PDB file of C-alpha atoms in Angstrom:
ATOM      1  CA  UNK A   1      26.490 -41.478 -24.551  1.00  0.00           C
ATOM      2  CA  UNK A   2      25.120 -38.949 -27.050  1.00  0.00           C
ATOM      3  CA  UNK A   3      21.371 -38.406 -26.985  1.00  0.00           C
ATOM      4  CA  UNK A   4      19.310 -38.057 -30.161  1.00  0.00           C
ATOM      5  CA  UNK A   5      19.196 -34.252 -30.109  1.00  0.00           C
ATOM      6  CA  UNK A   6      22.931 -33.939 -29.554  1.00  0.00           C
ATOM      7  CA  UNK A   7      23.696 -36.444 -32.298  1.00  0.00           C
ATOM      8  CA  UNK A   8      21.543 -34.449 -34.715  1.00  0.00           C
ATOM      9  CA  UNK A   9      23.234 -31.155 -33.809  1.00  0.00           C
ATOM     10  CA  UNK A  10      26.674 -32.712 -33.982  1.00  0.00           C
ATOM     11  CA  UNK A  11      26.014 -34.249 -37.383  1.00  0.00           C
ATOM     12  CA  UNK A  12      25.133 -30.777 -38.656  1.00  0.00           C
ATOM     13  CA  UNK A  13      28.336 -29.283 -37.243  1.00  0.00           C
ATOM     14  CA  UNK A  14      30.481 -32.058 -38.699  1.00  0.00           C
ATOM     15  CA  UNK A  15      29.327 -31.145 -42.203  1.00  0.00           C
ATOM     16  CA  UNK A  16      31.762 -28.226 -41.917  1.00  0.00           C
ATOM     17  CA  UNK A  17      34.746 -30.597 -41.993  1.00  0.00           C
ATOM     18  CA  UNK A  18      36.686 -30.174 -45.237  1.00  0.00           C
ATOM     19  CA  UNK A  19      39.402 -32.818 -44.932  1.00  0.00           C
ATOM     20  CA  UNK A  20      39.734 -36.213 -43.202  1.00  0.00           C
ATOM     21  CA  UNK A  21      40.379 -36.254 -39.461  1.00  0.00           C
ATOM     22  CA  UNK A  22      41.713 -39.110 -37.343  1.00  0.00           C
ATOM     23  CA  UNK A  23      41.024 -39.575 -33.635  1.00  0.00           C
ATOM     24  CA  UNK A  24      44.069 -41.483 -32.388  1.00  0.00           C
ATOM     25  CA  UNK A  25      43.154 -43.430 -29.263  1.00  0.00           C
ATOM     26  CA  UNK A  26      45.505 -44.744 -26.586  1.00  0.00           C
ATOM     27  CA  UNK A  27      43.143 -46.679 -24.362  1.00  0.00           C
ATOM     28  CA  UNK A  28      43.573 -48.000 -20.849  1.00  0.00           C
ATOM     29  CA  UNK A  29      41.640 -50.664 -18.976  1.00  0.00           C
ATOM     30  CA  UNK A  30      39.388 -48.382 -16.931  1.00  0.00           C
ATOM     31  CA  UNK A  31      35.703 -47.551 -17.244  1.00  0.00           C
ATOM     32  CA  UNK A  32      36.763 -44.007 -18.103  1.00  0.00           C
ATOM     33  CA  UNK A  33      38.742 -45.361 -21.036  1.00  0.00           C
ATOM     34  CA  UNK A  34      35.738 -47.360 -22.242  1.00  0.00           C
ATOM     35  CA  UNK A  35      33.527 -44.271 -22.056  1.00  0.00           C
ATOM     36  CA  UNK A  36      36.081 -42.212 -23.975  1.00  0.00           C
ATOM     37  CA  UNK A  37      36.336 -44.743 -26.809  1.00  0.00           C
ATOM     38  CA  UNK A  38      32.558 -45.147 -26.947  1.00  0.00           C
ATOM     39  CA  UNK A  39      32.056 -41.398 -27.273  1.00  0.00           C
ATOM     40  CA  UNK A  40      34.685 -41.052 -30.003  1.00  0.00           C
ATOM     41  CA  UNK A  41      33.197 -43.931 -31.995  1.00  0.00           C
ATOM     42  CA  UNK A  42      29.767 -42.315 -31.748  1.00  0.00           C
ATOM     43  CA  UNK A  43      31.187 -39.047 -33.069  1.00  0.00           C
ATOM     44  CA  UNK A  44      32.995 -40.818 -35.915  1.00  0.00           C
ATOM     45  CA  UNK A  45      29.788 -42.596 -36.909  1.00  0.00           C
ATOM     46  CA  UNK A  46      28.261 -39.210 -37.760  1.00  0.00           C
ATOM     47  CA  UNK A  47      30.779 -38.250 -40.463  1.00  0.00           C
ATOM     48  CA  UNK A  48      32.579 -40.142 -43.217  1.00  0.00           C
ATOM     49  CA  UNK A  49      35.519 -37.775 -42.705  1.00  0.00           C
ATOM     50  CA  UNK A  50      36.162 -38.771 -39.074  1.00  0.00           C
ATOM     51  CA  UNK A  51      37.884 -42.061 -38.216  1.00  0.00           C
ATOM     52  CA  UNK A  52      38.942 -43.616 -34.908  1.00  0.00           C
ATOM     53  CA  UNK A  53      42.382 -45.267 -34.948  1.00  0.00           C
ATOM     54  CA  UNK A  54      43.877 -47.122 -31.982  1.00  0.00           C
ATOM     55  CA  UNK A  55      47.595 -46.797 -31.270  1.00  0.00           C
ATOM     56  CA  UNK A  56      49.584 -47.591 -28.146  1.00  0.00           C
ATOM     57  CA  UNK A  57      52.708 -45.723 -27.077  1.00  0.00           C
ATOM     58  CA  UNK A  58      54.450 -46.408 -23.782  1.00  0.00           C
ATOM     59  CA  UNK A  59      55.098 -42.743 -23.015  1.00  0.00           C
ATOM     60  CA  UNK A  60      51.472 -41.618 -23.389  1.00  0.00           C
ATOM     61  CA  UNK A  61      48.965 -40.910 -20.669  1.00  0.00           C
ATOM     62  CA  UNK A  62      46.151 -43.435 -20.777  1.00  0.00           C
ATOM     63  CA  UNK A  63      43.371 -43.053 -21.543  1.00  0.00           C
ATOM     64  CA  UNK A  64      44.021 -40.297 -24.052  1.00  0.00           C
ATOM     65  CA  UNK A  65      43.437 -39.420 -27.682  1.00  0.00           C
ATOM     66  CA  UNK A  66      44.858 -37.072 -30.283  1.00  0.00           C
ATOM     67  CA  UNK A  67      43.154 -35.247 -33.120  1.00  0.00           C
ATOM     68  CA  UNK A  68      45.073 -35.023 -36.357  1.00  0.00           C
ATOM     69  CA  UNK A  69      44.615 -34.342 -40.019  1.00  0.00           C
ATOM     70  CA  UNK A  70      45.291 -37.498 -42.024  1.00  0.00           C
ATOM     71  CA  UNK A  71      48.956 -37.519 -43.004  1.00  0.00           C
ATOM     72  CA  UNK A  72      49.964 -34.875 -40.466  1.00  0.00           C
ATOM     73  CA  UNK A  73      51.301 -34.886 -36.921  1.00  0.00           C
ATOM     74  CA  UNK A  74      48.860 -34.501 -34.044  1.00  0.00           C
ATOM     75  CA  UNK A  75      49.078 -31.189 -32.177  1.00  0.00           C
ATOM     76  CA  UNK A  76      45.907 -31.461 -30.079  1.00  0.00           C
ATOM     77  CA  UNK A  77      45.480 -34.136 -27.444  1.00  0.00           C
ATOM     78  CA  UNK A  78      43.025 -34.890 -24.645  1.00  0.00           C
ATOM     79  CA  UNK A  79      43.923 -37.010 -21.628  1.00  0.00           C
ATOM     80  CA  UNK A  80      40.272 -36.815 -20.694  1.00  0.00           C
ATOM     81  CA  UNK A  81      36.771 -37.735 -21.736  1.00  0.00           C
ATOM     82  CA  UNK A  82      35.724 -34.184 -22.604  1.00  0.00           C
ATOM     83  CA  UNK A  83      32.102 -34.060 -21.534  1.00  0.00           C
ATOM     84  CA  UNK A  84      30.149 -31.165 -20.037  1.00  0.00           C
ATOM     85  CA  UNK A  85      31.609 -27.766 -20.956  1.00  0.00           C
ATOM     86  CA  UNK A  86      34.642 -29.388 -22.580  1.00  0.00           C
ATOM     87  CA  UNK A  87      32.553 -31.262 -25.151  1.00  0.00           C
ATOM     88  CA  UNK A  88      32.397 -28.035 -27.150  1.00  0.00           C
ATOM     89  CA  UNK A  89      36.217 -27.889 -27.024  1.00  0.00           C
ATOM     90  CA  UNK A  90      36.383 -31.371 -28.540  1.00  0.00           C
ATOM     91  CA  UNK A  91      33.920 -30.577 -31.311  1.00  0.00           C
ATOM     92  CA  UNK A  92      35.639 -27.291 -32.152  1.00  0.00           C
ATOM     93  CA  UNK A  93      39.040 -29.002 -32.288  1.00  0.00           C
ATOM     94  CA  UNK A  94      37.728 -31.659 -34.683  1.00  0.00           C
ATOM     95  CA  UNK A  95      36.217 -28.996 -36.933  1.00  0.00           C
ATOM     96  CA  UNK A  96      39.341 -26.838 -36.986  1.00  0.00           C
ATOM     97  CA  UNK A  97      41.731 -29.734 -37.581  1.00  0.00           C
ATOM     98  CA  UNK A  98      39.306 -30.718 -40.334  1.00  0.00           C
ATOM     99  CA  UNK A  99      39.782 -27.399 -42.104  1.00  0.00           C
ATOM    100  CA  UNK A 100      37.040 -25.219 -40.633  1.00  0.00           C
ATOM    101  CA  UNK A 101      38.539 -21.712 -40.266  1.00  0.00           C
ATOM    102  CA  UNK A 102      39.771 -20.499 -36.895  1.00  0.00           C
ATOM    103  CA  UNK A 103      37.629 -17.511 -35.942  1.00  0.00           C
ATOM    104  CA  UNK A 104      39.571 -15.259 -33.566  1.00  0.00           C
ATOM    105  CA  UNK A 105      41.423 -11.953 -33.363  1.00  0.00           C
ATOM    106  CA  UNK A 106      43.227 -11.592 -36.696  1.00  0.00           C
ATOM    107  CA  UNK A 107      46.259  -9.793 -35.287  1.00  0.00           C
ATOM    108  CA  UNK A 108      46.828 -12.520 -32.717  1.00  0.00           C
ATOM    109  CA  UNK A 109      46.397 -15.225 -35.355  1.00  0.00           C
ATOM    110  CA  UNK A 110      49.117 -13.633 -37.481  1.00  0.00           C
ATOM    111  CA  UNK A 111      51.395 -13.287 -34.450  1.00  0.00           C
ATOM    112  CA  UNK A 112      50.946 -16.965 -33.590  1.00  0.00           C
ATOM    113  CA  UNK A 113      51.878 -17.901 -37.165  1.00  0.00           C
ATOM    114  CA  UNK A 114      55.217 -16.097 -36.800  1.00  0.00           C
ATOM    115  CA  UNK A 115      56.384 -18.101 -33.762  1.00  0.00           C
ATOM    116  CA  UNK A 116      59.500 -20.116 -34.583  1.00  0.00           C
ATOM    117  CA  UNK A 117      60.137 -22.130 -31.410  1.00  0.00           C
ATOM    118  CA  UNK A 118      58.498 -25.340 -30.187  1.00  0.00           C
ATOM    119  CA  UNK A 119      55.891 -24.958 -27.444  1.00  0.00           C
ATOM    120  CA  UNK A 120      54.438 -27.940 -25.603  1.00  0.00           C
ATOM    121  CA  UNK A 121      51.480 -27.045 -23.389  1.00  0.00           C
ATOM    122  CA  UNK A 122      49.959 -29.211 -20.679  1.00  0.00           C
ATOM    123  CA  UNK A 123      46.604 -27.791 -19.569  1.00  0.00           C
ATOM    124  CA  UNK A 124      45.169 -29.187 -16.343  1.00  0.00           C
ATOM    125  CA  UNK A 125      41.406 -28.900 -15.998  1.00  0.00           C
ATOM    126  CA  UNK A 126      38.382 -30.313 -14.250  1.00  0.00           C
ATOM    127  CA  UNK A 127      35.267 -31.184 -16.238  1.00  0.00           C
ATOM    128  CA  UNK A 128      33.155 -28.922 -14.015  1.00  0.00           C
ATOM    129  CA  UNK A 129      35.421 -25.896 -14.529  1.00  0.00           C
ATOM    130  CA  UNK A 130      33.653 -23.118 -16.419  1.00  0.00           C
ATOM    131  CA  UNK A 131      36.777 -21.016 -16.967  1.00  0.00           C
ATOM    132  CA  UNK A 132      38.826 -23.915 -18.354  1.00  0.00           C
ATOM    133  CA  UNK A 133      36.966 -23.976 -21.667  1.00  0.00           C
ATOM    134  CA  UNK A 134      38.320 -20.644 -22.917  1.00  0.00           C
ATOM    135  CA  UNK A 135      41.897 -21.667 -22.156  1.00  0.00           C
ATOM    136  CA  UNK A 136      41.595 -25.110 -23.753  1.00  0.00           C
ATOM    137  CA  UNK A 137      40.010 -23.722 -26.905  1.00  0.00           C
ATOM    138  CA  UNK A 138      42.542 -20.893 -27.176  1.00  0.00           C
ATOM    139  CA  UNK A 139      45.550 -23.206 -26.948  1.00  0.00           C
ATOM    140  CA  UNK A 140      43.969 -25.719 -29.320  1.00  0.00           C
ATOM    141  CA  UNK A 141      43.412 -22.940 -31.852  1.00  0.00           C
ATOM    142  CA  UNK A 142      47.068 -21.978 -31.559  1.00  0.00           C
ATOM    143  CA  UNK A 143      48.037 -25.599 -32.224  1.00  0.00           C
ATOM    144  CA  UNK A 144      45.945 -25.526 -35.406  1.00  0.00           C
ATOM    145  CA  UNK A 145      47.457 -22.214 -36.519  1.00  0.00           C
ATOM    146  CA  UNK A 146      51.107 -23.116 -35.887  1.00  0.00           C
ATOM    147  CA  UNK A 147      52.396 -26.717 -36.135  1.00  0.00           C
ATOM    148  CA  UNK A 148      55.171 -25.932 -33.627  1.00  0.00           C
ATOM    149  CA  UNK A 149      52.559 -25.644 -30.872  1.00  0.00           C
ATOM    150  CA  UNK A 150      51.120 -28.696 -29.117  1.00  0.00           C
ATOM    151  CA  UNK A 151      48.441 -28.738 -26.424  1.00  0.00           C
ATOM    152  CA  UNK A 152      47.305 -31.619 -24.261  1.00  0.00           C
ATOM    153  CA  UNK A 153      44.263 -31.128 -22.034  1.00  0.00           C
ATOM    154  CA  UNK A 154      44.535 -33.219 -18.863  1.00  0.00           C
ATOM    155  CA  UNK A 155      41.604 -34.076 -16.612  1.00  0.00           C
ATOM    156  CA  UNK A 156      42.897 -33.718 -13.075  1.00  0.00           C
ATOM    157  CA  UNK A 157      40.154 -36.045 -11.890  1.00  0.00           C
ATOM    158  CA  UNK A 158      41.782 -38.887 -13.829  1.00  0.00           C
ATOM    159  CA  UNK A 159      45.423 -37.937 -13.375  1.00  0.00           C
ATOM    160  CA  UNK A 160      45.342 -36.905  -9.731  1.00  0.00           C
ATOM    161  CA  UNK A 161      48.910 -38.047  -9.140  1.00  0.00           C
ATOM    162  CA  UNK A 162      50.117 -35.355 -11.547  1.00  0.00           C
ATOM    163  CA  UNK A 163      48.225 -32.681  -9.628  1.00  0.00           C
ATOM    164  CA  UNK A 164      49.901 -33.836  -6.438  1.00  0.00           C
ATOM    165  CA  UNK A 165      53.357 -34.100  -7.988  1.00  0.00           C
ATOM    166  CA  UNK A 166      53.105 -30.582  -9.395  1.00  0.00           C
ATOM    167  CA  UNK A 167      51.263 -29.157  -6.383  1.00  0.00           C
ATOM    168  CA  UNK A 168      48.397 -27.936  -8.567  1.00  0.00           C
ATOM    169  CA  UNK A 169      45.442 -26.549  -6.615  1.00  0.00           C
ATOM    170  CA  UNK A 170      43.876 -24.267  -9.249  1.00  0.00           C
ATOM    171  CA  UNK A 171      42.346 -25.116 -12.620  1.00  0.00           C
ATOM    172  CA  UNK A 172      43.058 -24.339 -15.280  1.00  0.00           C
ATOM    173  CA  UNK A 173      46.794 -24.523 -14.712  1.00  0.00           C
ATOM    174  CA  UNK A 174      48.991 -24.372 -17.806  1.00  0.00           C
ATOM    175  CA  UNK A 175      52.502 -25.744 -18.124  1.00  0.00           C
ATOM    176  CA  UNK A 176      54.652 -24.789 -21.108  1.00  0.00           C
ATOM    177  CA  UNK A 177      57.731 -26.875 -21.859  1.00  0.00           C
ATOM    178  CA  UNK A 178      57.652 -28.219 -18.311  1.00  0.00           C
ATOM    179  CA  UNK A 179      57.323 -24.859 -16.529  1.00  0.00           C
ATOM    180  CA  UNK A 180      54.254 -23.084 -15.132  1.00  0.00           C
ATOM    181  CA  UNK A 181      52.866 -20.729 -17.784  1.00  0.00           C
ATOM    182  CA  UNK A 182      49.654 -19.522 -16.165  1.00  0.00           C
ATOM    183  CA  UNK A 183      46.666 -20.174 -13.933  1.00  0.00           C
ATOM    184  CA  UNK A 184      42.998 -19.267 -14.175  1.00  0.00           C
ATOM    185  CA  UNK A 185      40.929 -17.840 -17.010  1.00  0.00           C
ATOM    186  CA  UNK A 186      42.749 -16.331 -19.990  1.00  0.00           C
ATOM    187  CA  UNK A 187      41.610 -15.388 -23.472  1.00  0.00           C
ATOM    188  CA  UNK A 188      43.106 -16.233 -26.856  1.00  0.00           C
ATOM    189  CA  UNK A 189      44.451 -12.680 -27.135  1.00  0.00           C
ATOM    190  CA  UNK A 190      45.959 -12.708 -23.626  1.00  0.00           C
ATOM    191  CA  UNK A 191      47.647 -16.080 -24.091  1.00  0.00           C
ATOM    192  CA  UNK A 192      48.891 -15.098 -27.535  1.00  0.00           C
ATOM    193  CA  UNK A 193      50.394 -11.852 -26.244  1.00  0.00           C
ATOM    194  CA  UNK A 194      52.159 -13.667 -23.414  1.00  0.00           C
ATOM    195  CA  UNK A 195      53.563 -16.278 -25.778  1.00  0.00           C
ATOM    196  CA  UNK A 196      54.745 -13.619 -28.216  1.00  0.00           C
ATOM    197  CA  UNK A 197      56.496 -11.739 -25.393  1.00  0.00           C
ATOM    198  CA  UNK A 198      58.320 -14.921 -24.391  1.00  0.00           C
ATOM    199  CA  UNK A 199      59.479 -15.563 -27.942  1.00  0.00           C
ATOM    200  CA  UNK A 200      60.582 -11.962 -28.485  1.00  0.00           C
ATOM    201  CA  UNK A 201      62.581 -12.086 -25.240  1.00  0.00           C
ATOM    202  CA  UNK A 202      64.238 -15.323 -26.337  1.00  0.00           C
ATOM    203  CA  UNK A 203      65.138 -13.851 -29.723  1.00  0.00           C
ATOM    204  CA  UNK A 204      66.591 -10.748 -28.079  1.00  0.00           C
ATOM    205  CA  UNK A 205      68.655 -12.881 -25.700  1.00  0.00           C
ATOM    206  CA  UNK A 206      70.008 -14.947 -28.591  1.00  0.00           C
ATOM    207  CA  UNK A 207      70.948 -11.817 -30.538  1.00  0.00           C
ATOM    208  CA  UNK A 208      72.725 -10.410 -27.505  1.00  0.00           C
ATOM    209  CA  UNK A 209      74.577 -13.675 -26.934  1.00  0.00           C
ATOM    210  CA  UNK A 210      75.708 -13.834 -30.550  1.00  0.00           C
ATOM    211  CA  UNK A 211      77.265 -10.361 -30.271  1.00  0.00           C
ATOM    212  CA  UNK A 212      79.168 -11.083 -27.067  1.00  0.00           C
TER     213      UNK A 212
END
């Protein structure tokens, strides 16, 4: 799937990995699943620090894969074969899970580190969506920064039944802990500010409840 030029560029990028990374695959029986596994194996062949591991869990979307540091829990997941614009999201996630520094607004990074609640994001995209990339990369960065944040990127072209069940007509659409969090293009700073506001409101509500 990866041409010679892309393999060469990718091999150069993967030299920035500082610690071992596992790509945890939950495959299905479709052609899409085969293409996903093929692509991940090609990526892993370019670095001794990247390994593909197959695991099956009944509650997972298939095909899908997670990216995790060896010995840690996975916080970034793709229910997709991230090609086109989203290929850069995949590569960046591998690098950042592998220890390459997150480069983003420092104030927002520090705010994300302070979050104390669990946040599970489901980000619905299409592989032709130009505005989805910023959202996917922003939420993945947050998952790297704070282990209480998890993001799964879901290709609506594969999981069309979910789009119908949730009446999703716009991508990207973000769900957080089962509720709609946002639609359309958003930056790392914008998403971080919104998440911080939610947490501060929750803390204030808990303080008020404890005094009543």
